[in-house]
């Protein structure tokens, strides 16, 4: 972890997200938890661990703070360059491939 990540980890709970197969791809800080949803800070440092598309647990709002990635969906490929604000339902399936070494996002996840 770099100095910024160490500082953030002293303030908020942090998880190293491996996707269940031991290949870490992002670090996630839990900034806020309410009955209306959760606010996370993400630092992506690798592509999604699986080649399969995946969905998420609830409606999401993603704010790109730094970096860029390619999003692969069943209907094609899109490129996202920070800054961005986007929303997508829990049924949205995708896979991410980083275009920069690091991508930082702020994400609001609504309850399931």
PDB file of C-alpha atoms in Angstrom:
ATOM      1  CA  UNK A   1       0.000   0.000   0.000  1.00  0.00           C
ATOM      2  CA  UNK A   2       1.158   3.511  -0.709  1.00  0.00           C
ATOM      3  CA  UNK A   3       1.049   6.310   1.874  1.00  0.00           C
ATOM      4  CA  UNK A   4      -2.383   7.544   0.783  1.00  0.00           C
ATOM      5  CA  UNK A   5      -3.871   4.050   1.093  1.00  0.00           C
ATOM      6  CA  UNK A   6      -2.306   3.569   4.533  1.00  0.00           C
ATOM      7  CA  UNK A   7      -3.825   6.879   5.648  1.00  0.00           C
ATOM      8  CA  UNK A   8      -7.265   5.937   4.277  1.00  0.00           C
ATOM      9  CA  UNK A   9      -7.060   2.531   5.961  1.00  0.00           C
ATOM     10  CA  UNK A  10      -6.463   4.167   9.332  1.00  0.00           C
ATOM     11  CA  UNK A  11      -9.724   6.118   8.866  1.00  0.00           C
ATOM     12  CA  UNK A  12     -12.032   3.535   7.245  1.00  0.00           C
ATOM     13  CA  UNK A  13     -12.428  -0.213   7.006  1.00  0.00           C
ATOM     14  CA  UNK A  14     -10.613  -1.551   3.936  1.00  0.00           C
ATOM     15  CA  UNK A  15     -10.957  -4.803   1.984  1.00  0.00           C
ATOM     16  CA  UNK A  16      -8.695  -6.241  -0.661  1.00  0.00           C
ATOM     17  CA  UNK A  17     -11.102  -7.541  -3.278  1.00  0.00           C
ATOM     18  CA  UNK A  18      -9.903 -10.739  -4.916  1.00  0.00           C
ATOM     19  CA  UNK A  19     -13.091 -11.985  -6.513  1.00  0.00           C
ATOM     20  CA  UNK A  20     -12.704 -15.217  -4.582  1.00  0.00           C
ATOM     21  CA  UNK A  21      -9.762 -16.641  -6.542  1.00  0.00           C
ATOM     22  CA  UNK A  22      -6.851 -14.936  -4.814  1.00  0.00           C
ATOM     23  CA  UNK A  23      -6.049 -12.481  -7.618  1.00  0.00           C
ATOM     24  CA  UNK A  24      -6.495  -8.998  -6.117  1.00  0.00           C
ATOM     25  CA  UNK A  25      -7.886  -6.358  -8.445  1.00  0.00           C
ATOM     26  CA  UNK A  26      -9.105  -3.578  -6.156  1.00  0.00           C
ATOM     27  CA  UNK A  27      -8.999  -2.135  -2.682  1.00  0.00           C
ATOM     28  CA  UNK A  28     -12.335  -0.934  -1.256  1.00  0.00           C
ATOM     29  CA  UNK A  29     -12.859   1.445   1.651  1.00  0.00           C
ATOM     30  CA  UNK A  30     -16.285   1.579   3.347  1.00  0.00           C
ATOM     31  CA  UNK A  31     -16.832   5.316   3.826  1.00  0.00           C
ATOM     32  CA  UNK A  32     -20.488   5.233   4.874  1.00  0.00           C
ATOM     33  CA  UNK A  33     -23.191   2.636   5.557  1.00  0.00           C
ATOM     34  CA  UNK A  34     -26.849   3.568   5.933  1.00  0.00           C
ATOM     35  CA  UNK A  35     -30.160   1.807   5.450  1.00  0.00           C
ATOM     36  CA  UNK A  36     -30.366   3.595   2.052  1.00  0.00           C
ATOM     37  CA  UNK A  37     -27.054   2.212   0.803  1.00  0.00           C
ATOM     38  CA  UNK A  38     -23.277   2.226   1.103  1.00  0.00           C
ATOM     39  CA  UNK A  39     -20.585   4.609  -0.076  1.00  0.00           C
ATOM     40  CA  UNK A  40     -17.297   3.020  -1.163  1.00  0.00           C
ATOM     41  CA  UNK A  41     -13.992   4.373  -2.385  1.00  0.00           C
ATOM     42  CA  UNK A  42     -12.370   1.994  -4.886  1.00  0.00           C
ATOM     43  CA  UNK A  43      -8.771   1.820  -6.076  1.00  0.00           C
ATOM     44  CA  UNK A  44      -8.572  -0.549  -9.048  1.00  0.00           C
ATOM     45  CA  UNK A  45      -5.084  -1.802  -9.847  1.00  0.00           C
ATOM     46  CA  UNK A  46      -5.841  -4.790 -12.095  1.00  0.00           C
ATOM     47  CA  UNK A  47      -8.463  -5.929 -14.590  1.00  0.00           C
ATOM     48  CA  UNK A  48     -11.483  -7.858 -13.344  1.00  0.00           C
ATOM     49  CA  UNK A  49     -10.218 -11.242 -12.198  1.00  0.00           C
ATOM     50  CA  UNK A  50     -12.699 -13.267 -14.244  1.00  0.00           C
ATOM     51  CA  UNK A  51     -13.173 -13.263 -17.992  1.00  0.00           C
ATOM     52  CA  UNK A  52     -16.908 -13.686 -17.337  1.00  0.00           C
ATOM     53  CA  UNK A  53     -19.254 -10.713 -17.153  1.00  0.00           C
ATOM     54  CA  UNK A  54     -20.723  -9.955 -13.710  1.00  0.00           C
ATOM     55  CA  UNK A  55     -23.470  -7.874 -12.117  1.00  0.00           C
ATOM     56  CA  UNK A  56     -23.697  -6.114  -8.750  1.00  0.00           C
ATOM     57  CA  UNK A  57     -25.853  -6.328  -5.638  1.00  0.00           C
ATOM     58  CA  UNK A  58     -27.930  -3.193  -6.242  1.00  0.00           C
ATOM     59  CA  UNK A  59     -28.448  -0.016  -8.238  1.00  0.00           C
ATOM     60  CA  UNK A  60     -25.151   1.892  -8.383  1.00  0.00           C
ATOM     61  CA  UNK A  61     -23.853   5.397  -8.991  1.00  0.00           C
ATOM     62  CA  UNK A  62     -20.196   5.493 -10.039  1.00  0.00           C
ATOM     63  CA  UNK A  63     -18.096   8.658 -10.002  1.00  0.00           C
ATOM     64  CA  UNK A  64     -14.745   8.397 -11.748  1.00  0.00           C
ATOM     65  CA  UNK A  65     -12.118  10.332  -9.816  1.00  0.00           C
ATOM     66  CA  UNK A  66      -8.906   9.298 -11.596  1.00  0.00           C
ATOM     67  CA  UNK A  67      -7.873   7.057 -14.488  1.00  0.00           C
ATOM     68  CA  UNK A  68      -9.783   5.218 -17.187  1.00  0.00           C
ATOM     69  CA  UNK A  69     -11.083   1.779 -18.046  1.00  0.00           C
ATOM     70  CA  UNK A  70     -12.730  -0.175 -20.811  1.00  0.00           C
ATOM     71  CA  UNK A  71     -16.099  -1.680 -19.981  1.00  0.00           C
ATOM     72  CA  UNK A  72     -17.117  -4.815 -21.864  1.00  0.00           C
ATOM     73  CA  UNK A  73     -20.850  -5.617 -22.010  1.00  0.00           C
ATOM     74  CA  UNK A  74     -22.945  -8.022 -24.107  1.00  0.00           C
ATOM     75  CA  UNK A  75     -23.758  -5.119 -26.426  1.00  0.00           C
ATOM     76  CA  UNK A  76     -20.204  -3.855 -26.942  1.00  0.00           C
ATOM     77  CA  UNK A  77     -17.301  -1.985 -25.426  1.00  0.00           C
ATOM     78  CA  UNK A  78     -17.208   1.526 -23.912  1.00  0.00           C
ATOM     79  CA  UNK A  79     -14.309   3.613 -22.652  1.00  0.00           C
ATOM     80  CA  UNK A  80     -14.662   5.715 -19.497  1.00  0.00           C
ATOM     81  CA  UNK A  81     -12.231   8.519 -18.676  1.00  0.00           C
ATOM     82  CA  UNK A  82     -12.337  10.363 -15.345  1.00  0.00           C
ATOM     83  CA  UNK A  83     -14.129  12.449 -14.451  1.00  0.00           C
ATOM     84  CA  UNK A  84     -17.444  10.672 -15.038  1.00  0.00           C
ATOM     85  CA  UNK A  85     -20.760  10.159 -13.296  1.00  0.00           C
ATOM     86  CA  UNK A  86     -22.798   7.174 -14.339  1.00  0.00           C
ATOM     87  CA  UNK A  87     -25.596   5.001 -13.005  1.00  0.00           C
ATOM     88  CA  UNK A  88     -26.555   1.439 -13.690  1.00  0.00           C
ATOM     89  CA  UNK A  89     -29.077  -1.097 -12.367  1.00  0.00           C
ATOM     90  CA  UNK A  90     -28.115  -4.283 -10.515  1.00  0.00           C
ATOM     91  CA  UNK A  91     -28.945  -6.215 -13.702  1.00  0.00           C
ATOM     92  CA  UNK A  92     -26.225  -4.404 -15.691  1.00  0.00           C
ATOM     93  CA  UNK A  93     -23.548  -6.978 -16.530  1.00  0.00           C
ATOM     94  CA  UNK A  94     -20.017  -6.041 -17.469  1.00  0.00           C
ATOM     95  CA  UNK A  95     -16.291  -6.659 -17.141  1.00  0.00           C
ATOM     96  CA  UNK A  96     -13.618  -3.984 -16.625  1.00  0.00           C
ATOM     97  CA  UNK A  97     -10.177  -3.724 -18.210  1.00  0.00           C
ATOM     98  CA  UNK A  98      -7.964  -0.901 -16.974  1.00  0.00           C
ATOM     99  CA  UNK A  99      -6.573   1.581 -19.491  1.00  0.00           C
ATOM    100  CA  UNK A 100      -4.410   3.292 -16.854  1.00  0.00           C
ATOM    101  CA  UNK A 101      -2.352   1.616 -14.102  1.00  0.00           C
ATOM    102  CA  UNK A 102      -4.719   2.840 -11.390  1.00  0.00           C
ATOM    103  CA  UNK A 103      -8.399   3.880 -11.392  1.00  0.00           C
ATOM    104  CA  UNK A 104     -10.085   5.584  -8.413  1.00  0.00           C
ATOM    105  CA  UNK A 105     -13.886   5.665  -8.125  1.00  0.00           C
ATOM    106  CA  UNK A 106     -16.444   6.735  -5.562  1.00  0.00           C
ATOM    107  CA  UNK A 107     -19.454   4.383  -5.653  1.00  0.00           C
ATOM    108  CA  UNK A 108     -22.880   4.561  -4.037  1.00  0.00           C
ATOM    109  CA  UNK A 109     -24.576   1.136  -3.863  1.00  0.00           C
ATOM    110  CA  UNK A 110     -28.282   0.970  -3.055  1.00  0.00           C
ATOM    111  CA  UNK A 111     -29.657  -1.921  -0.972  1.00  0.00           C
ATOM    112  CA  UNK A 112     -30.484  -5.207  -2.684  1.00  0.00           C
TER     113      UNK A 112
END
